[in-house]
JSON list of C-alpha atoms in Angstrom, two decimals:
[
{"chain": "A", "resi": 1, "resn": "UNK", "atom": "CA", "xyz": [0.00, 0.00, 0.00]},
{"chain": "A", "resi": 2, "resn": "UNK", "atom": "CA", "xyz": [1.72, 3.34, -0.90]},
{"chain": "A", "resi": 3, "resn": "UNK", "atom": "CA", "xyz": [0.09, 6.78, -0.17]},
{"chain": "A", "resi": 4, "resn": "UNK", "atom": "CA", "xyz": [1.23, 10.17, -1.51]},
{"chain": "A", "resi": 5, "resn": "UNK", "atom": "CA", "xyz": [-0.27, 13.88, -1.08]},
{"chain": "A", "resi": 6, "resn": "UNK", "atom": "CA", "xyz": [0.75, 16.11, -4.03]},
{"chain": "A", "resi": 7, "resn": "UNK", "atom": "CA", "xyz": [3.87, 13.90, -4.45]},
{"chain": "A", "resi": 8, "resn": "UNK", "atom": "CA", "xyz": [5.16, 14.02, -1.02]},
{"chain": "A", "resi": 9, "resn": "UNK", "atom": "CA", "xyz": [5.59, 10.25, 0.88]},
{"chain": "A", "resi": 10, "resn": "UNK", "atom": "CA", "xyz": [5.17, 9.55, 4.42]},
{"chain": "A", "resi": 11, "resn": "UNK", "atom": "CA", "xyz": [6.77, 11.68, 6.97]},
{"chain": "A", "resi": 12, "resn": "UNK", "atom": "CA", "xyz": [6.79, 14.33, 4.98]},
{"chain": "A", "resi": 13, "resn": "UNK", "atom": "CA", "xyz": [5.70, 18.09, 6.19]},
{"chain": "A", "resi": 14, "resn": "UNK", "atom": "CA", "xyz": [3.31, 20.05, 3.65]},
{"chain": "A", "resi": 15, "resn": "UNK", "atom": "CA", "xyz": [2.76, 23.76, 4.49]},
{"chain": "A", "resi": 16, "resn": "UNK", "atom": "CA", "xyz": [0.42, 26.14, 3.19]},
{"chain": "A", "resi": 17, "resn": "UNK", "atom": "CA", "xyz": [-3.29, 26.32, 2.70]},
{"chain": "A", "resi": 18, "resn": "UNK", "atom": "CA", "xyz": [-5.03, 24.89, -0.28]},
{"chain": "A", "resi": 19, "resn": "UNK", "atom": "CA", "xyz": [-6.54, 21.99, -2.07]},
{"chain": "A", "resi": 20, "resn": "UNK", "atom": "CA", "xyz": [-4.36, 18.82, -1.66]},
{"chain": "A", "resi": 21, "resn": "UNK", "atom": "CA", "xyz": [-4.38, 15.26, -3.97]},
{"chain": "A", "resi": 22, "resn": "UNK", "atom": "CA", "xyz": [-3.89, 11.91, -1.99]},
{"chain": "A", "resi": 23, "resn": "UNK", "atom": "CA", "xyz": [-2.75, 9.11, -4.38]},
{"chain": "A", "resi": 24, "resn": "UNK", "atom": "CA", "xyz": [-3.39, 5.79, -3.09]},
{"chain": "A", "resi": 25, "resn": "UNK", "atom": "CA", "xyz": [-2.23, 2.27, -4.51]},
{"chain": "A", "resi": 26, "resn": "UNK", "atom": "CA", "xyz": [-2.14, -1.49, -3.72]},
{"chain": "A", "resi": 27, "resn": "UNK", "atom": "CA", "xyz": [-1.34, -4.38, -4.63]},
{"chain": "A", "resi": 28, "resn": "UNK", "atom": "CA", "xyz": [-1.82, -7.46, -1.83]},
{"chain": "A", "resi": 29, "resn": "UNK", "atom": "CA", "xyz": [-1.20, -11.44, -2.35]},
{"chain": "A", "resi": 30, "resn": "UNK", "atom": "CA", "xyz": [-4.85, -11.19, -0.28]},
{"chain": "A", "resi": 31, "resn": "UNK", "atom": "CA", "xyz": [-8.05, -9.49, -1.36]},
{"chain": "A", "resi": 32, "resn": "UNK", "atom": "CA", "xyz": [-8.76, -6.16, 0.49]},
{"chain": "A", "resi": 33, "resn": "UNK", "atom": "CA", "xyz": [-12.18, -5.17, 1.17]},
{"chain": "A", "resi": 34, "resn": "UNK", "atom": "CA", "xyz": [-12.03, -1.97, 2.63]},
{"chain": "A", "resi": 35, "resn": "UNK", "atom": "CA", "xyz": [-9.35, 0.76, 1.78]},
{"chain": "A", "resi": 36, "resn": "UNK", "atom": "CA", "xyz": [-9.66, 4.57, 4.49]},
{"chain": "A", "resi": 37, "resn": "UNK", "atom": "CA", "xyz": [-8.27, 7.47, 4.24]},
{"chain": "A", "resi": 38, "resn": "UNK", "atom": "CA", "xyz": [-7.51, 8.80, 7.68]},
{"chain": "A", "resi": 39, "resn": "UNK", "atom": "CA", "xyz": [-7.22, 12.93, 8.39]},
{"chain": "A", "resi": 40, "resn": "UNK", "atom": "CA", "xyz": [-6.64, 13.43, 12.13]},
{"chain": "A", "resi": 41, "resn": "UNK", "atom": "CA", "xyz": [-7.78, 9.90, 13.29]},
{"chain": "A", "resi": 42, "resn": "UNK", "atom": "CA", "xyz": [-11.59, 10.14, 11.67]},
{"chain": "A", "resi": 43, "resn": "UNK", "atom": "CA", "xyz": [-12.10, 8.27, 8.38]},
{"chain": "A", "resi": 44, "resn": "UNK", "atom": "CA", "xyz": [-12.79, 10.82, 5.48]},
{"chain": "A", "resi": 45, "resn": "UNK", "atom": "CA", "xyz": [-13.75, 8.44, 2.97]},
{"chain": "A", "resi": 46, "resn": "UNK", "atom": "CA", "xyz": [-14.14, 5.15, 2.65]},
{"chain": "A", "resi": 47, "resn": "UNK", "atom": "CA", "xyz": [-13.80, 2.83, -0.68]},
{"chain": "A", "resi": 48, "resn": "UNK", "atom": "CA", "xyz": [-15.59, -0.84, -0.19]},
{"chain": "A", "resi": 49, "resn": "UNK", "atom": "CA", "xyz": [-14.82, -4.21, -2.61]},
{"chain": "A", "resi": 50, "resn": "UNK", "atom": "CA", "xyz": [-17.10, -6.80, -1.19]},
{"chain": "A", "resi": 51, "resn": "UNK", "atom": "CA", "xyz": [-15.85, -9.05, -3.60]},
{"chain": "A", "resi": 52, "resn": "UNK", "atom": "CA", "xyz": [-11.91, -8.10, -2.86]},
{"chain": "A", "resi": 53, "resn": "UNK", "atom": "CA", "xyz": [-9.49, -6.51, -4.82]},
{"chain": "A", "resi": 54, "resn": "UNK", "atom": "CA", "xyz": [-5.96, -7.25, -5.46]},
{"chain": "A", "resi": 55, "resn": "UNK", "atom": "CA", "xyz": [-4.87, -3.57, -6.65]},
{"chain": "A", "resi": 56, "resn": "UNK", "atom": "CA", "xyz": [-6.15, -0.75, -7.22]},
{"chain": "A", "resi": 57, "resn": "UNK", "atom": "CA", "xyz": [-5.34, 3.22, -7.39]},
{"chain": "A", "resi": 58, "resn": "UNK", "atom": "CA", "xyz": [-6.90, 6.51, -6.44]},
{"chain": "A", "resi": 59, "resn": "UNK", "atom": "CA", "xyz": [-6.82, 9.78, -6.47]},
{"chain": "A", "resi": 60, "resn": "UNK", "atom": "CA", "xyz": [-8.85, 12.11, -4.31]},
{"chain": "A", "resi": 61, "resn": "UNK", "atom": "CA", "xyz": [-8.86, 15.57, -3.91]},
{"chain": "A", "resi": 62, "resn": "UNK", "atom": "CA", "xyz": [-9.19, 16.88, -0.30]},
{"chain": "A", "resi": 63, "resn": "UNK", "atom": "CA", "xyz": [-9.25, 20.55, 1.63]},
{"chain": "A", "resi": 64, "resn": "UNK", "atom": "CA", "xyz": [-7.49, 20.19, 4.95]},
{"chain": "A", "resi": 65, "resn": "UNK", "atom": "CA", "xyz": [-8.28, 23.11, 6.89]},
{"chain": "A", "resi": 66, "resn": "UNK", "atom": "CA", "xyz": [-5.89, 22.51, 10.08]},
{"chain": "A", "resi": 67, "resn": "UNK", "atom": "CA", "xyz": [-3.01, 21.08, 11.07]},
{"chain": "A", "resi": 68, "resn": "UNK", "atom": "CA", "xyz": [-2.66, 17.20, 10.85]},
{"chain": "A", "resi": 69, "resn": "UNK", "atom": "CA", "xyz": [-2.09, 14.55, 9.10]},
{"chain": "A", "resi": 70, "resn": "UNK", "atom": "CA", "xyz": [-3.51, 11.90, 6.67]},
{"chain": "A", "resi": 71, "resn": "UNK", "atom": "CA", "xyz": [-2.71, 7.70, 6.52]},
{"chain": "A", "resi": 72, "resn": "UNK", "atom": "CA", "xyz": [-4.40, 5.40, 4.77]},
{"chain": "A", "resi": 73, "resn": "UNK", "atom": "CA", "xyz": [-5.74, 1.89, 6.04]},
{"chain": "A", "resi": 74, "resn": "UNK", "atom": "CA", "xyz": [-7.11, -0.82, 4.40]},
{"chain": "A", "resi": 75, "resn": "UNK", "atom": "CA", "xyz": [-8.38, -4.61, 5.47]},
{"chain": "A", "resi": 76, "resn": "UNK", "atom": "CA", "xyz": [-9.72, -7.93, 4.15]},
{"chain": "A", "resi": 77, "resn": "UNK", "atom": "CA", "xyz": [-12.12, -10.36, 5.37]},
{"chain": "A", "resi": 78, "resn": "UNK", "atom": "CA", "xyz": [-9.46, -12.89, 4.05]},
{"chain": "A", "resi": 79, "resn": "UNK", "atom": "CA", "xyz": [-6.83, -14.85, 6.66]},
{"chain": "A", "resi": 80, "resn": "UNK", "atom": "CA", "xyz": [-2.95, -15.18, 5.91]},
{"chain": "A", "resi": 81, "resn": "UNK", "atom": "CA", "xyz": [-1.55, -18.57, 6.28]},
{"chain": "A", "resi": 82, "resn": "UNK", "atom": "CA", "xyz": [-1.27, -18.11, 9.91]},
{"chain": "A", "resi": 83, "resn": "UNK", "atom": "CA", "xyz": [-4.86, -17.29, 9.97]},
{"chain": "A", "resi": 84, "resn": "UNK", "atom": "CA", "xyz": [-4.02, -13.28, 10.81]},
{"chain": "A", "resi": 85, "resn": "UNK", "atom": "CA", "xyz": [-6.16, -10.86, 9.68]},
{"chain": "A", "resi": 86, "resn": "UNK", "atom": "CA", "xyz": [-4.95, -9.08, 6.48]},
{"chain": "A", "resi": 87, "resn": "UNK", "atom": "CA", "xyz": [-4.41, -5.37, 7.38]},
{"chain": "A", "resi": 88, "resn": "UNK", "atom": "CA", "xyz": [-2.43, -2.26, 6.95]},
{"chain": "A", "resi": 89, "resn": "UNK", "atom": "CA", "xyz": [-2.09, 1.66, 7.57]},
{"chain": "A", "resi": 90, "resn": "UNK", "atom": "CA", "xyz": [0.61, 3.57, 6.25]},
{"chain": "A", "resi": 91, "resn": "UNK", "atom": "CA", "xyz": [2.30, 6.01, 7.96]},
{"chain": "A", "resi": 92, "resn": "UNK", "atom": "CA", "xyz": [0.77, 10.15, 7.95]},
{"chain": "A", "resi": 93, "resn": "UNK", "atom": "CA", "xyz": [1.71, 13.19, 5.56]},
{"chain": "A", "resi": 94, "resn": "UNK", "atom": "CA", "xyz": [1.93, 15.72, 7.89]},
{"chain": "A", "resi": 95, "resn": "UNK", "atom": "CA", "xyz": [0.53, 19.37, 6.98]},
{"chain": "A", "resi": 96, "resn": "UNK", "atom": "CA", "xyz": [1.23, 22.72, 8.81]},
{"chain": "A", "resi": 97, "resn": "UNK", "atom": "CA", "xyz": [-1.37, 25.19, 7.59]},
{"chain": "A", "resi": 98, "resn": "UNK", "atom": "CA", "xyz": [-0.80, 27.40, 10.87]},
{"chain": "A", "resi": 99, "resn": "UNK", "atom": "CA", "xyz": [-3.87, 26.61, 12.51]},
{"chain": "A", "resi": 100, "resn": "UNK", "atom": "CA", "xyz": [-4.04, 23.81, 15.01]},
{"chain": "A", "resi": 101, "resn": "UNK", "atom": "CA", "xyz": [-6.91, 21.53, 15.05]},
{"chain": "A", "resi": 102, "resn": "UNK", "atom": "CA", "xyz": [-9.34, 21.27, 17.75]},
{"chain": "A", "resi": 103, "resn": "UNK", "atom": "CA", "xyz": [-9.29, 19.23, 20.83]},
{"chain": "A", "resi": 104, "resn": "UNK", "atom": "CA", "xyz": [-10.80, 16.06, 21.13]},
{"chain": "A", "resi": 105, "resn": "UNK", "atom": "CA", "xyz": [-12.92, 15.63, 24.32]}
]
């Protein structure tokens, strides 16, 4: 699973206000179901394969209006060969737009 926003990889710091592109891709031995983009710990939006996929891209425009970051997770119904779960999350973009988010009660 790879994840970039406006070419930048994971870990990296994106400053500045303004529209942002997340491109997603996959490609897993197992068939994903589910595939989340995270912003700030809240799923944003959510692409479902009930019949599994094995890869896939997307691209999808967002607006972040505070400071954060953004990960993508995905997960099967399907079990390794050690019957584990099939799952994954990438590690978060960062962005500094100079306004820090709210708290979380």
């Amino acid at each position: 699973m790879f994840l970039d926003v406006d070419g930048q990889l994971p870990g990296s710091r994106l400053t500045g206000a303004g529209q942002r592109t997340a491109h997603i891709s996959w490609q897993s031995h197992y068939p994903l179901n589910v595939v989340e983009l995270i912003m700030n710990g809240d799923i944003i939006h959510q692409w479902n394969y009930p019949d599994g996929t094995h890869t896939g891209e997307i691209r999808y425009d967002m607006l972040p209006e505070t400071d954060g970051w953004v990960a993508i997770r995905c997960n099967g119904v399907a079990r390794d060969s050690f019957d584990h779960a099939v799952y994954a999350h990438t590690s978060p973009v960062w962005f500094d737009m100079g306004r820090p988010p709210e708290q979380r009660q």
